[in-house]
Structures are given as C-alpha cells and as structure tokens.
Amino acid sequence: MRFVDEYRDAEQAHVLSARIAALCEPGRHYKFMEVCGGHTHTIYKHGLEDYLPESVQLVHGPGCPVCVIPMGRVDDAVAIARADPDVILTSFGDMMRVPGGTGSFLDAKAAGADIRMVYSPLDALKIAKRNPDRRVVFMAIGFETTAPSTAMTVLRAAAEGIGNFSVFCNHVTIIPGIKAILDSPDLRLDGFLGPGHVSTVIGCRPYEFIAAEYGKPLVCAGFEPLDVLQSVHMLLEQLDEGRSEVENQYARVVPWDGNPRALEAIGKVMELRPYFEWRGLGFISHSALRMRDDYARYDAERIFDLPGVRVADPKACQCGEVLKGVLEPWECKVFGTACTPETPIGTCMVSSEGACAAYYNFGRFTRERVKEAARA
Amino acid sequence: MTTEPMTPRASREEQVLERIERARRRRPRVREERVTLAHGAGGKATQTLVEALFVEAFRNPALETLDDGAVLSVDGGRLVFTTDSHVVSPLFFPGGDIGELAVNGTVNDLAVCGARPLYLSAGFVLEEGFPVDDLRRIVASMADAAARAGVSIVTGDTKVVERGKADGCFITTSGIGVLDGEALSASAVRPGDAILVSGPIGDHGVTVMLARGELDLEADLTSDTAALHGLTAALLDAVPGGVRMMRDATRGGVATVLNEIAQASGLGVVLDEAAVPVRPAVAGACELLGIEPLYVACEGRFVAVVDGDRAGAALDALRGHPLGAGAALVGTVRDDPPGLVLLRTAFGGTRIADMLVGDPLPRIC
C-alpha cells in the first residue's frame, strides 16, 4: 500500500500531535463532530485518539449510511425479497446484519429468500443479465458517495434495455442531516470534520452556510490517519484565530465545486423526496432521493407492493442522541448489554463504522488503560 | 493506571464498561431462530453455536478443551483425533483445490496439537450432475497431498444429493495422529510468552475471494494451503518443552486465534501490527474491501505461543524450514487485560482487536 503509506507516518503524527496540543487553550474543552462513518473507522482502526489531548473530543455524527436507515425500510426490502421466488435482492455487505422490525437480511436469507451481497450496483446489474428469468433488485443505500454509481447503473440498464433490474432507492443527502443536527437545541459542537467521500461528489461549497450562518468551522477531511489529525489541527487553528470557515484538507481528491458528471447522473435519474425518515433523527424534509418518473420501470417502489409500515425505533435505543453527538455510545441505556455487535438493537451497533460498534469493539477499555497495558 | 481521582463521568464510563465485561462473561446463548452464514464464519457466532449447542450436548473433558483435536489416551499411548468439513467456492483456485485443502486442513489440526499425523478418513457429499472429471482431479489432488504429508486415507464414505441441494462437492476429513511429546494446550500459556506466526497471513482468504471473480480485482496471489506437520515438528524439536500451544489460523484468521488464546488462558495478548507479515497484494485488496488481514483465513499458517526466553531459537527454527521462511514474532502474552487482545497499531496508536462477529463484511465507504 505504498500509495497510502505517506499518510500513515507515525513520526509526522507525533509532530501534528504536538502542534494540536500547543493550539489547545488550557482549561478549554473542544468537541468536534466527524460527520462520516469512515472517519470514525479510521480513528478507531489506527488508535488515533492516542494522538489527541484529553481536551479534544471527537463525536461521531450521522454519516454512516446504514446507521440512518429506518427499520421500516429494511422490512420493505425483505418484503421485496420475499415477494416472489423469482426475486434476487442485492445490497452492500453492511446491510446484511441491519435489524428490521422482522429481522435482518441474514435472517431472511436463512429463511429462504435469495439475498446476495454485491460490491457495486454494477455487480447487481451483471446478476440481472445472467438471470434473465429472475427479477433483480438492488437495495441502494448511502449518501452522495454511492448515489452516482446507482444512477449510472440505471442509465446503463436503460441503455442496454435490461428489463429485469430495478433499484429500491434509499439514498440520503448529507446537508439536511447536518442541518438537523445543527438545529438540535441540545447540541454543543465546536466544529465539523466534513465528509470526504461525499464531498468528492458535492464539493465544499454546500457547507458554506454552516460556517456563515451557524458560525461553526468545517474542514473537509480525508480518511487516512494523518488527514484526520491535520483536519483537527486546521479546526483548532480556525478557533484560535477566531475564524469560522469551510476549508478543504482533502483537496487532493475533493474539488471545491464537486464532480459535475456525478451530480448530473444523479439529477437525471433521481429527484428529492418531500421527506424521508432517518433512523434516530425522524423525518427530515428533502433529505433523500427517489427515482424520477422517467425511470419508473427501474423503481422497485413502484414495481413491488411494499408494506411501507413505519417501525418505531425501540424505546430503549438512543441511536438518535448518539448520532447527534449528544450522548457518548456508552451513555446509551442499552449499550453493551441488550445492544451488542452480536445482538444489535440500533444500527449504530450494526455497521463496523457505527459509533457504538466502533466504541464497543475498540474502546471497551478506557484509553488510558489500553495505553498503559500496551506499554507494559 | 493513573492514580488521579476519577471524574464522575469517567467513573460512570468505567461502570458501563464493567457491566459489559460481566455480560460478556455470561454463558453464550444462541438467539437466532435459524442458522445463518455467520454461524460458520469462525468468529463469535460460530463460537456461540459450538459452546451453547454442541459442547453443551456432548460435554466431556476431551471436547471441552476446544483445541483443534482431542487428545485421547489409548492403551498407554496418546492419540489425537480431529475432524473438519470443507466447503469452498470455487472448488479450484490458484494454489490449490478443495481436495488438497481437505487433506492439509486435517493434517494441520493434528500437527498443531503436537501430533504426528497418520491416518485420515474422507467423506464426500456430491451433488447430482457434478462432473466426474472434476471429482477425479479433486481425488488425485487429495492423494498427492496425503502422500506429501505421509498420511494414508484409510476409510471413507460417499453420498449423492439431488441437484440444487449442495454446492457441487463437500468433503469431510477426520484424522488420527500419535502424540510423542507433551500435549499442547492454551491452558499452558504464561505471561511473558512470545507469539509467533509462521508466515504472511491472509493469502488463502484473499486468493479465494479474488478467484470468485466478484471483485474485478487481479493480484498475483496463490493460496497458502500446505501441510504443516514438518514445520511444527521442526519447531517442537528446536525448543523442546518450550512450545505452549499452536493453532492454525483458518476461518476467522489470526485475530480470532489470538482471542481464543486470550479467553482460554485468561491472559492478555499484545499484538504489534507492524510486525505482522502481510503481502502487499493482500494488504491492498483488504484495504479496498475494508477488511482487516488479521481476520482473513489462512490454510497454511499457524500461530505458536512459545516461552519468551526461547523465542529467538523458535523463530530461527521456523525460518529454517521452507514453509516458515516468512515467520515473525508478532506479540507477547501479558497479565493484563485478561481475556483481551490489544493491538499496537502500525500508526503508533492502541486499540482492542476483538473476535470477528460474523463474516467479514465489506464496508461501503
């Protein structure tokens, strides 16, 4: 992995760590939200918190795509899979364990449904081509990161006249999610690590209101450990200088105005829904995408009869508070007892990117204790 | 540990974490109504199924050690008995096939118990319509592997099921070996012991994933499948009495083996990520898939826990054998934290490397 090694240099990390510590005002506590689940994963995978002073706290935001899928949509997908023995439901690996009201994809698969894991929507299209007598549905999830590949797959299916392929569209858009968090009255954040992958598509410009209207700095951050540390440093520099701006740490990948081709593909195939439910955050206006009328024949929601039942999140589950950064994962009432990676109640515990699963797997012991033991 | 008084918040966090630890020590229970693929993936779900169902029903001292094979006293001598079923897709992959895997896997289960493998059985479940030519190739490959390992396949069984009721060919092999020296077991592990791996990890798992052709990735990789009894014998000879235990890192990978060692011994394992040998092609494929090499299956690698004072000699012995040329010292056993595997990341941080929950599922972003 020579192409990432330069972003994993421990010596550089020590230099950045010292510069971060020097920027922290004594007695002040800093709380930054990493919006994207990919950042959460990087932070835990590399043990990055060891490089941050105690006064800098990172909280995990709503940017894990599977974490924000409500249970009712999982049930709808299972209903599609069970609609007919001809149906092959496909989705990304992360979705397989997400609990719906009536079980997960793995449970439905064990009960006989043909559910297959794919690595991209194009793989789902390939399955459709190989199985002309079956109906192949791709359960599309994710933010603007994955929406372009879904859109381009639909465009290809249309161009090739493939009639047995459709998309159950659950793509969400990041800006309304962040806005919902900013509008939350119990929120106390000093700034954001902006989602790098999403920004490769939408660019940095859509975040400008966060700095301008809410006075919170945002640094669009990459996913290697040094990217994250440098982004934290850039946020602290802004605070130190009394600035509140949108900055681009991930400029090697993220263009300020985004990727027009990807945005065009999304716009051609999909349109905003009037509202969509986010797990833990409730209904948010104009926060998700659905298929346009022009592509109705590729829209699983129109092809299949879906229960569309809203399944309330389990009462004890506090995913919403965890997603908003109001609660630490360990502060949730069911964390680690009723809700574990083996028996997840909330989606934050399902995906390895979910804040709770990451904390459970990698942070069960306090940072100090892990450090002590490793040094011993 | 810090001696400063804890803040109320930190204290609450400690309480939650202790509660979790208590919950984790509870007897495992199978909560699912049906068997899922996770139950066969080698991680926590497999462990729960084995302990809550099989061990609970069949309980006896030989089984309860949950080692790779059972040590049985017979007429003053000691035999090691083991069994393993093989289901792999595709059946033929770069560097091997299901037949070779079935022989090597059982030979290795005997070898890591410290035994000299002698006899194998082979049970075949074949699907109606399976090409006889493919079966011929598989059987020839088994015969070669058995000859190389110096074992005889002395009994067997064949069943054919209707088309659609199996994935071509499943093979179950059982094996018997003789234990000449001391029995090896996780209960012998001590603080200060060294942890060695016998070569680069993850080659087999990534090769098979790529051979399925689902990933559109290409890499010059072959499976690591091999019979390891020669290598384990070389290690046992080099440090007599110094090898505490060995285990081959099949499904669930090295991280799962280390968690099993930590749990069985009640000790902590500290693993140095930078010291773990991983080929660049394996690291690259894992990076793209969001899977960690530590959890990827090997078929020709084992983890050995050896007396810390004799780690150098043990490592030399491994490296002196062609199958152990890439061996490395990757960690140590400690008192604390009991039952857990800590990872010193290559980046210089620290974290816990837990047992895999189900199959390693790729992340989407």
Coordinates of N, CA, C and O in Angstrom, one line a residue, chain B residues 66-223:
Chain B
L66 N -11.7 -27.6 23.7 CA -11.9 -26.9 22.4 C -10.6 -26.6 21.6 O -10.5 -25.6 21.0
D67 N -9.7 -27.5 21.7 CA -8.5 -27.5 20.9 C -8.8 -28.0 19.5 O -9.9 -28.5 19.3
D68 N -7.8 -27.9 18.6 CA -8.1 -28.3 17.2 C -8.3 -29.8 17.1 O -8.9 -30.3 16.2
G69 N -7.8 -30.6 18.1 CA -8.0 -32.0 18.1 C -8.2 -32.5 19.5 O -7.8 -31.8 20.5
A70 N -8.8 -33.7 19.7 CA -8.9 -34.2 21.0 C -7.8 -35.2 21.4 O -7.4 -36.0 20.5
V71 N -7.2 -35.0 22.5 CA -6.1 -35.9 22.9 C -6.7 -37.1 23.7 O -7.4 -36.9 24.7
L72 N -6.5 -38.3 23.2 CA -7.2 -39.5 23.8 C -6.1 -40.5 24.3 O -5.2 -40.8 23.5
S73 N -6.2 -41.0 25.5 CA -5.3 -42.0 26.0 C -5.8 -43.4 25.6 O -7.0 -43.7 25.9
V74 N -5.0 -44.1 24.9 CA -5.4 -45.4 24.4 C -4.3 -46.4 24.7 O -3.2 -46.3 24.1
D75 N -4.6 -47.4 25.5 CA -3.6 -48.4 25.8 C -2.2 -47.9 26.1 O -1.2 -48.3 25.6
G76 N -2.2 -46.9 27.0 CA -0.9 -46.3 27.4 C -0.3 -45.3 26.5 O 0.6 -44.6 26.8
G77 N -0.8 -45.3 25.2 CA -0.3 -44.3 24.3 C -1.3 -43.1 24.2 O -2.4 -43.2 24.8
R78 N -0.9 -42.1 23.5 CA -1.9 -41.0 23.3 C -2.1 -40.7 21.8 O -1.2 -40.5 21.1
L79 N -3.4 -40.7 21.5 CA -3.8 -40.4 20.1 C -4.4 -39.0 20.1 O -5.0 -38.5 21.0
V80 N -4.3 -38.3 18.9 CA -5.0 -37.1 18.7 C -6.0 -37.4 17.6 O -5.6 -38.0 16.5
F81 N -7.2 -37.0 17.8 CA -8.3 -37.3 16.8 C -9.0 -35.9 16.4 O -9.3 -35.1 17.3
T82 N -9.2 -35.7 15.2 CA -9.8 -34.5 14.7 C -10.6 -34.6 13.5 O -10.5 -35.7 12.8
T83 N -11.5 -33.7 13.2 CA -12.4 -33.8 12.0 C -12.7 -32.4 11.5 O -12.6 -31.4 12.3
D84 N -12.9 -32.3 10.2 CA -13.0 -31.0 9.6 C -13.8 -31.2 8.3 O -13.6 -32.1 7.5
S85 N -14.8 -30.3 8.1 CA -15.5 -30.3 6.8 C -15.1 -29.2 5.9 O -14.8 -28.1 6.4
H86 N -15.1 -29.4 4.6 CA -14.6 -28.4 3.7 C -15.6 -28.1 2.7 O -16.1 -28.9 2.0
V87 N -15.9 -26.8 2.7 CA -16.9 -26.2 1.7 C -16.2 -25.0 1.1 O -15.9 -24.1 1.9
V88 N -15.8 -24.9 -0.1 CA -15.1 -23.8 -0.6 C -15.6 -23.5 -2.0 O -15.9 -24.4 -2.8
S89 N -15.8 -22.2 -2.3 CA -16.2 -21.8 -3.7 C -15.3 -20.7 -4.1 O -15.1 -19.8 -3.4
P90 N -14.6 -20.9 -5.3 CA -14.7 -22.1 -6.2 C -13.9 -23.3 -5.7 O -13.1 -23.1 -4.8
L91 N -14.2 -24.4 -6.2 CA -13.6 -25.7 -5.8 C -12.1 -25.7 -6.2 O -11.3 -26.3 -5.5
F92 N -11.8 -25.0 -7.3 CA -10.4 -24.9 -7.8 C -10.0 -23.5 -7.7 O -10.7 -22.6 -8.2
F93 N -8.8 -23.2 -7.1 CA -8.4 -21.8 -7.0 C -6.9 -21.7 -7.2 O -6.2 -22.8 -7.1
P94 N -6.3 -20.6 -7.4 CA -4.8 -20.5 -7.6 C -4.1 -21.0 -6.4 O -4.4 -20.6 -5.3
G95 N -3.3 -22.0 -6.6 CA -2.5 -22.6 -5.5 C -3.1 -23.8 -4.8 O -2.6 -24.3 -3.9
G96 N -4.3 -24.2 -5.3 CA -4.9 -25.4 -4.6 C -6.3 -25.7 -5.0 O -6.9 -25.1 -6.0
D97 N -6.9 -26.7 -4.4 CA -8.3 -27.0 -4.6 C -8.9 -27.6 -3.3 O -8.2 -27.8 -2.3
I98 N -10.2 -27.9 -3.4 CA -10.8 -28.4 -2.1 C -10.2 -29.7 -1.6 O -10.2 -29.9 -0.4
G99 N -9.7 -30.6 -2.5 CA -9.2 -31.8 -2.1 C -7.9 -31.6 -1.3 O -7.7 -32.2 -0.2
E100 N -7.0 -30.8 -1.8 CA -5.7 -30.6 -1.1 C -6.0 -29.9 0.2 O -5.4 -30.2 1.2
L101 N -7.0 -29.0 0.2 CA -7.4 -28.3 1.4 C -7.9 -29.2 2.5 O -7.6 -29.1 3.7
A102 N -8.7 -30.2 2.0 CA -9.3 -31.2 3.0 C -8.2 -32.0 3.7 O -8.3 -32.3 4.9
V103 N -7.2 -32.4 2.9 CA -6.1 -33.2 3.5 C -5.3 -32.3 4.4 O -5.0 -32.6 5.6
N104 N -4.8 -31.2 3.8 CA -3.9 -30.3 4.6 C -4.6 -29.8 5.9 O -4.0 -29.7 6.9
G105 N -5.9 -29.5 5.8 CA -6.6 -28.9 6.9 C -6.6 -29.9 8.1 O -6.3 -29.5 9.2
T106 N -6.8 -31.1 7.8 CA -6.9 -32.1 8.9 C -5.5 -32.5 9.4 O -5.3 -32.6 10.6
V107 N -4.5 -32.6 8.5 CA -3.1 -32.8 8.9 C -2.7 -31.7 9.8 O -2.1 -31.9 10.8
N108 N -3.1 -30.4 9.5 CA -2.6 -29.3 10.3 C -3.3 -29.3 11.6 O -2.7 -28.9 12.6
D109 N -4.6 -29.7 11.7 CA -5.2 -29.7 13.0 C -4.5 -30.7 13.9 O -4.4 -30.5 15.1
L110 N -4.0 -31.8 13.4 CA -3.2 -32.8 14.2 C -1.9 -32.2 14.5 O -1.4 -32.3 15.7
A111 N -1.2 -31.6 13.5 CA 0.1 -31.0 13.7 C 0.2 -30.0 14.8 O 1.1 -30.0 15.6
V112 N -0.8 -29.1 14.8 CA -0.8 -28.0 15.8 C -1.1 -28.5 17.2 O -0.9 -27.8 18.2
C113 N -1.6 -29.7 17.3 CA -1.8 -30.3 18.6 C -0.5 -31.0 19.1 O -0.4 -31.5 20.2
G114 N 0.6 -30.9 18.2 CA 1.8 -31.6 18.5 C 1.9 -33.0 18.1 O 2.8 -33.7 18.5
A115 N 0.9 -33.5 17.3 CA 0.9 -34.9 17.0 C 1.5 -35.2 15.6 O 1.7 -34.3 14.8
R116 N 1.9 -36.5 15.4 CA 2.4 -37.0 14.2 C 1.2 -37.5 13.4 O 0.7 -38.6 13.8
P117 N 0.8 -36.9 12.3 CA -0.4 -37.4 11.6 C -0.2 -38.7 10.9 O 0.9 -39.0 10.4
L118 N -1.2 -39.6 11.0 CA -1.0 -41.0 10.5 C -2.1 -41.3 9.5 O -1.8 -41.7 8.3
Y119 N -3.4 -41.3 9.9 CA -4.4 -41.8 9.1 C -5.6 -40.8 8.9 O -5.9 -40.1 9.9
L120 N -6.2 -40.8 7.8 CA -7.3 -39.9 7.5 C -8.5 -40.7 7.0 O -8.3 -41.7 6.4
S121 N -9.7 -40.1 7.2 CA -10.9 -40.7 6.5 C -11.3 -39.5 5.6 O -11.0 -38.4 5.8
A122 N -12.1 -39.9 4.6 CA -12.7 -38.9 3.7 C -14.1 -39.2 3.4 O -14.4 -40.3 2.8
G123 N -15.0 -38.3 3.7 CA -16.4 -38.4 3.4 C -16.8 -37.4 2.3 O -16.5 -36.2 2.4
F124 N -17.5 -37.8 1.3 CA -17.8 -36.9 0.2 C -19.4 -36.8 0.1 O -20.1 -37.8 0.1
V125 N -19.8 -35.5 0.0 CA -21.2 -35.3 -0.3 C -21.2 -34.6 -1.7 O -20.6 -33.5 -1.9
L126 N -21.7 -35.3 -2.7 CA -21.7 -34.9 -4.1 C -23.0 -34.5 -4.5 O -24.0 -35.1 -4.2
E127 N -23.1 -33.5 -5.4 CA -24.4 -33.1 -5.9 C -24.6 -33.8 -7.3 O -23.7 -33.9 -8.1
E128 N -25.8 -34.2 -7.5 CA -26.2 -34.8 -8.7 C -25.8 -33.9 -9.9 O -26.0 -32.7 -9.8
G129 N -25.1 -34.5 -10.9 CA -24.7 -33.6 -12.0 C -23.3 -33.2 -11.9 O -22.7 -32.6 -12.8
F130 N -22.6 -33.4 -10.8 CA -21.2 -32.9 -10.6 C -20.3 -33.7 -11.6 O -20.4 -34.9 -11.7
P131 N -19.5 -33.0 -12.4 CA -18.6 -33.6 -13.4 C -17.6 -34.6 -12.8 O -16.9 -34.3 -11.8
V132 N -17.6 -35.8 -13.3 CA -16.7 -36.9 -12.8 C -15.3 -36.4 -13.0 O -14.4 -36.7 -12.1
D133 N -15.0 -35.7 -14.1 CA -13.6 -35.3 -14.3 C -13.1 -34.4 -13.2 O -12.0 -34.4 -12.7
D134 N -14.0 -33.5 -12.7 CA -13.7 -32.6 -11.6 C -13.4 -33.4 -10.3 O -12.5 -33.2 -9.6
L135 N -14.3 -34.5 -10.1 CA -14.1 -35.3 -8.9 C -12.7 -36.0 -9.0 O -12.0 -36.2 -8.1
R136 N -12.4 -36.5 -10.3 CA -11.1 -37.2 -10.5 C -10.0 -36.3 -10.1 O -9.0 -36.7 -9.4
R137 N -10.0 -35.0 -10.5 CA -9.0 -34.0 -10.2 C -8.8 -33.8 -8.7 O -7.8 -33.8 -8.2
I138 N -10.0 -33.7 -8.1 CA -10.0 -33.5 -6.6 C -9.4 -34.7 -5.9 O -8.6 -34.5 -5.0
V139 N -9.8 -35.9 -6.3 CA -9.3 -37.1 -5.6 C -7.8 -37.2 -5.8 O -7.0 -37.6 -4.9
A140 N -7.3 -36.9 -7.1 CA -5.9 -37.0 -7.4 C -5.1 -36.1 -6.5 O -4.0 -36.4 -6.0
S141 N -5.7 -34.9 -6.4 CA -5.1 -33.9 -5.6 C -5.0 -34.3 -4.1 O -4.0 -34.0 -3.4
M142 N -6.0 -35.0 -3.6 CA -6.0 -35.5 -2.2 C -5.0 -36.5 -2.1 O -4.2 -36.5 -1.0
A143 N -4.8 -37.4 -3.1 CA -3.8 -38.5 -3.0 C -2.4 -37.9 -2.9 O -1.6 -38.3 -2.1
D144 N -2.2 -36.8 -3.8 CA -0.9 -36.2 -3.8 C -0.6 -35.6 -2.4 O 0.5 -35.7 -1.8
A145 N -1.6 -34.8 -1.9 CA -1.4 -34.1 -0.6 C -1.2 -35.1 0.5 O -0.3 -34.9 1.4
A146 N -1.9 -36.3 0.5 CA -1.7 -37.3 1.5 C -0.3 -37.9 1.4 O 0.4 -38.1 2.4
A147 N 0.1 -38.1 0.2 CA 1.5 -38.7 0.0 C 2.5 -37.7 0.5 O 3.5 -38.1 1.2
R148 N 2.4 -36.4 0.2 CA 3.3 -35.4 0.7 C 3.4 -35.4 2.2 O 4.4 -35.1 2.8
A149 N 2.2 -35.5 2.8 CA 2.1 -35.4 4.2 C 2.4 -36.7 5.0 O 2.5 -36.7 6.2
G150 N 2.6 -37.7 4.2 CA 2.9 -39.0 4.8 C 1.8 -39.6 5.5 O 2.0 -40.3 6.5
V151 N 0.6 -39.4 5.1 CA -0.6 -40.0 5.8 C -1.3 -40.9 4.8 O -1.2 -40.7 3.6
S152 N -2.1 -41.8 5.3 CA -2.9 -42.7 4.4 C -4.4 -42.4 4.6 O -4.8 -42.2 5.8
I153 N -5.1 -42.4 3.5 CA -6.6 -42.2 3.6 C -7.1 -43.6 3.7 O -7.1 -44.4 2.7
V154 N -7.6 -44.0 4.9 CA -7.8 -45.5 5.1 C -9.3 -45.8 5.1 O -9.7 -47.0 5.2
T155 N -10.2 -44.8 5.2 CA -11.6 -45.2 5.1 C -12.4 -44.0 4.6 O -11.9 -42.9 4.5
G156 N -13.6 -44.2 4.2 CA -14.4 -43.1 3.6 C -15.8 -43.4 3.4 O -16.3 -44.4 3.8
D157 N -16.5 -42.4 2.8 CA -18.0 -42.6 2.6 C -18.4 -41.7 1.5 O -17.8 -40.6 1.3
T158 N -19.4 -42.0 0.7 CA -19.9 -41.2 -0.4 C -21.4 -41.1 -0.3 O -22.1 -42.1 -0.1
K159 N -21.9 -39.9 -0.4 CA -23.4 -39.7 -0.5 C -23.6 -38.7 -1.7 O -22.8 -37.8 -2.0
V160 N -24.7 -39.0 -2.4 CA -25.0 -38.1 -3.5 C -26.4 -37.5 -3.2 O -27.3 -38.2 -2.8
V161 N -26.5 -36.1 -3.3 CA -27.8 -35.5 -3.1 C -28.3 -34.9 -4.4 O -27.5 -34.7 -5.3
E162 N -29.6 -34.6 -4.4 CA -30.2 -34.1 -5.6 C -29.6 -32.8 -6.0 O -29.2 -32.0 -5.2
R163 N -29.7 -32.6 -7.3 CA -29.2 -31.3 -7.9 C -29.9 -30.1 -7.1 O -31.1 -30.1 -6.8
G164 N -29.0 -29.1 -6.7 CA -29.6 -28.0 -6.0 C -29.5 -28.1 -4.5 O -29.7 -27.2 -3.8
K165 N -29.1 -29.3 -4.0 CA -29.1 -29.5 -2.6 C -27.7 -29.4 -2.0 O -27.5 -29.6 -0.8
A166 N -26.7 -29.2 -2.9 CA -25.3 -29.0 -2.4 C -24.6 -28.1 -3.4 O -25.1 -28.0 -4.6
D167 N -23.5 -27.6 -3.1 CA -22.7 -26.8 -4.0 C -21.6 -27.6 -4.7 O -20.4 -27.4 -4.4
G168 N -22.0 -28.6 -5.4 CA -21.0 -29.4 -6.1 C -20.4 -30.6 -5.3 O -20.8 -31.7 -5.5
C169 N -19.5 -30.2 -4.4 CA -18.8 -31.2 -3.6 C -18.4 -30.7 -2.3 O -17.8 -29.6 -2.2
F170 N -18.8 -31.4 -1.2 CA -18.3 -31.1 0.1 C -17.5 -32.3 0.6 O -17.8 -33.4 0.3
I171 N -16.4 -32.0 1.3 CA -15.6 -33.1 1.8 C -15.4 -33.0 3.3 O -15.0 -31.9 3.8
T172 N -15.6 -34.1 4.0 CA -15.2 -34.1 5.4 C -14.1 -35.1 5.6 O -14.1 -36.2 5.2
T173 N -13.1 -34.6 6.3 CA -11.9 -35.5 6.6 C -11.7 -35.6 8.1 O -11.8 -34.5 8.8
S174 N -11.5 -36.8 8.6 CA -11.1 -36.9 10.0 C -9.7 -37.5 10.0 O -9.3 -38.1 9.0
G175 N -9.0 -37.2 11.1 CA -7.6 -37.7 11.1 C -7.2 -38.2 12.5 O -7.7 -37.8 13.5
I176 N -6.3 -39.1 12.5 CA -5.7 -39.7 13.7 C -4.2 -39.5 13.7 O -3.6 -39.8 12.6
G177 N -3.6 -39.0 14.8 CA -2.2 -38.9 14.9 C -1.7 -39.4 16.2 O -2.5 -39.6 17.1
V178 N -0.4 -39.5 16.3 CA 0.2 -40.0 17.6 C 0.9 -38.9 18.3 O 1.6 -38.1 17.6
L179 N 0.7 -38.8 19.6 CA 1.4 -37.7 20.3 C 2.6 -38.3 21.0 O 2.5 -39.1 21.9
D180 N 3.8 -37.9 20.5 CA 5.0 -38.4 21.0 C 5.5 -37.6 22.3 O 6.0 -38.2 23.2
G181 N 5.3 -36.3 22.2 CA 5.7 -35.4 23.3 C 4.6 -35.0 24.2 O 3.6 -35.7 24.3
E182 N 4.8 -33.8 24.8 CA 3.8 -33.2 25.7 C 2.5 -32.7 24.9 O 2.7 -32.3 23.7
A183 N 1.3 -32.9 25.5 CA 0.2 -32.3 24.9 C 0.2 -30.8 25.0 O 0.7 -30.2 26.0
L184 N -0.1 -30.1 23.9 CA -0.1 -28.6 23.9 C -1.5 -28.1 24.2 O -2.5 -28.7 23.7
S185 N -1.6 -27.0 24.9 CA -2.9 -26.5 25.2 C -2.8 -25.0 25.6 O -1.8 -24.6 26.2
A186 N -3.9 -24.3 25.4 CA -4.0 -22.9 25.7 C -3.8 -22.7 27.2 O -3.3 -21.7 27.7
S187 N -4.1 -23.7 28.0 CA -4.0 -23.6 29.5 C -2.6 -23.5 29.9 O -2.3 -23.1 31.0
A188 N -1.6 -23.9 29.0 CA -0.2 -23.8 29.4 C 0.4 -22.5 29.1 O 1.6 -22.2 29.5
V189 N -0.3 -21.5 28.5 CA 0.2 -20.2 28.2 C 0.5 -19.4 29.4 O -0.3 -19.4 30.4
R190 N 1.6 -18.7 29.5 CA 2.1 -17.9 30.6 C 2.4 -16.5 30.2 O 2.8 -16.2 29.1
P191 N 2.2 -15.5 31.2 CA 2.7 -14.2 30.9 C 4.1 -14.2 30.5 O 4.9 -14.9 31.1
G192 N 4.5 -13.3 29.5 CA 5.9 -13.3 29.1 C 6.2 -14.2 27.9 O 7.2 -14.1 27.2
D193 N 5.2 -15.1 27.5 CA 5.4 -15.9 26.4 C 5.4 -15.0 25.1 O 4.8 -14.0 25.1
A194 N 6.0 -15.6 24.1 CA 6.0 -14.8 22.8 C 5.1 -15.5 21.8 O 4.8 -16.7 21.8
I195 N 4.5 -14.6 20.9 CA 3.6 -15.1 19.9 C 4.2 -15.0 18.5 O 4.7 -13.9 18.1
L196 N 4.2 -16.1 17.9 CA 4.8 -16.2 16.5 C 3.8 -16.5 15.5 O 2.8 -17.3 15.8
V197 N 3.9 -16.0 14.3 CA 3.1 -16.5 13.2 C 4.1 -17.1 12.2 O 5.2 -16.7 12.0
S198 N 3.6 -18.2 11.5 CA 4.6 -19.0 10.7 C 4.8 -18.4 9.3 O 5.6 -18.9 8.5
G199 N 4.1 -17.3 8.9 CA 4.3 -16.7 7.6 C 3.3 -15.6 7.3 O 2.5 -15.3 8.2
P200 N 3.4 -15.0 6.1 CA 2.5 -13.9 5.8 C 1.0 -14.4 5.9 O 0.7 -15.5 5.4
I201 N 0.2 -13.6 6.4 CA -1.2 -14.0 6.7 C -2.2 -13.5 5.6 O -1.9 -12.6 4.9
G202 N -3.3 -14.3 5.4 CA -4.4 -13.8 4.6 C -4.3 -14.3 3.1 O -5.2 -14.0 2.4
D203 N -3.2 -14.9 2.7 CA -3.1 -15.3 1.3 C -4.2 -16.1 0.8 O -4.8 -15.9 -0.3
H204 N -4.6 -17.1 1.6 CA -5.6 -18.0 1.1 C -7.0 -17.3 1.0 O -7.6 -17.4 -0.1
G205 N -7.4 -16.6 2.0 CA -8.7 -16.0 2.0 C -8.9 -15.0 0.9 O -9.9 -15.0 0.2
V206 N -7.8 -14.2 0.7 CA -7.9 -13.2 -0.4 C -7.9 -13.8 -1.8 O -8.6 -13.5 -2.7
T207 N -7.0 -14.9 -1.9 CA -7.0 -15.6 -3.2 C -8.3 -16.2 -3.6 O -8.8 -16.0 -4.7
V208 N -9.0 -16.8 -2.6 CA -10.3 -17.4 -2.9 C -11.4 -16.3 -3.2 O -12.1 -16.4 -4.1
M209 N -11.3 -15.2 -2.4 CA -12.2 -14.1 -2.7 C -12.0 -13.6 -4.2 O -13.0 -13.3 -4.9
L210 N -10.7 -13.4 -4.6 CA -10.5 -12.9 -5.9 C -10.9 -14.0 -7.0 O -11.3 -13.7 -8.0
A211 N -10.7 -15.3 -6.6 CA -11.0 -16.3 -7.6 C -12.5 -16.4 -7.8 O -12.9 -17.0 -8.9
R212 N -13.3 -15.9 -6.9 CA -14.7 -16.0 -7.2 C -15.1 -15.0 -8.3 O -16.2 -15.1 -8.8
G213 N -14.2 -14.1 -8.6 CA -14.5 -13.2 -9.7 C -15.5 -12.1 -9.5 O -16.0 -11.5 -10.4
E214 N -15.9 -11.9 -8.2 CA -16.9 -10.9 -7.9 C -16.3 -9.5 -7.8 O -17.0 -8.6 -7.7
L215 N -15.0 -9.5 -7.7 CA -14.4 -8.2 -7.3 C -13.8 -7.4 -8.4 O -13.4 -6.3 -8.2
D216 N -13.6 -8.1 -9.5 CA -12.9 -7.4 -10.6 C -11.6 -6.8 -10.2 O -11.2 -5.7 -10.6
L217 N -10.9 -7.6 -9.3 CA -9.5 -7.2 -8.9 C -8.6 -8.3 -9.4 O -9.0 -9.5 -9.4
E218 N -7.4 -8.0 -9.7 CA -6.5 -9.1 -10.0 C -5.2 -8.9 -9.2 O -4.8 -7.8 -9.0
A219 N -4.7 -10.0 -8.7 CA -3.4 -9.9 -8.0 C -2.7 -11.2 -8.2 O -3.3 -12.2 -8.4
D220 N -1.4 -11.1 -8.2 CA -0.6 -12.3 -8.3 C -0.5 -13.0 -7.0 O 0.5 -12.9 -6.3
L221 N -1.5 -13.8 -6.6 CA -1.6 -14.4 -5.3 C -1.9 -15.8 -5.5 O -2.7 -16.2 -6.3
T222 N -1.4 -16.7 -4.6 CA -1.9 -18.1 -4.6 C -2.2 -18.4 -3.1 O -1.7 -17.8 -2.2
S223 N -3.0 -19.4 -3.0 CA -3.4 -19.9 -1.6 C -2.2 -20.3 -0.9 O -1.2 -20.8 -1.5

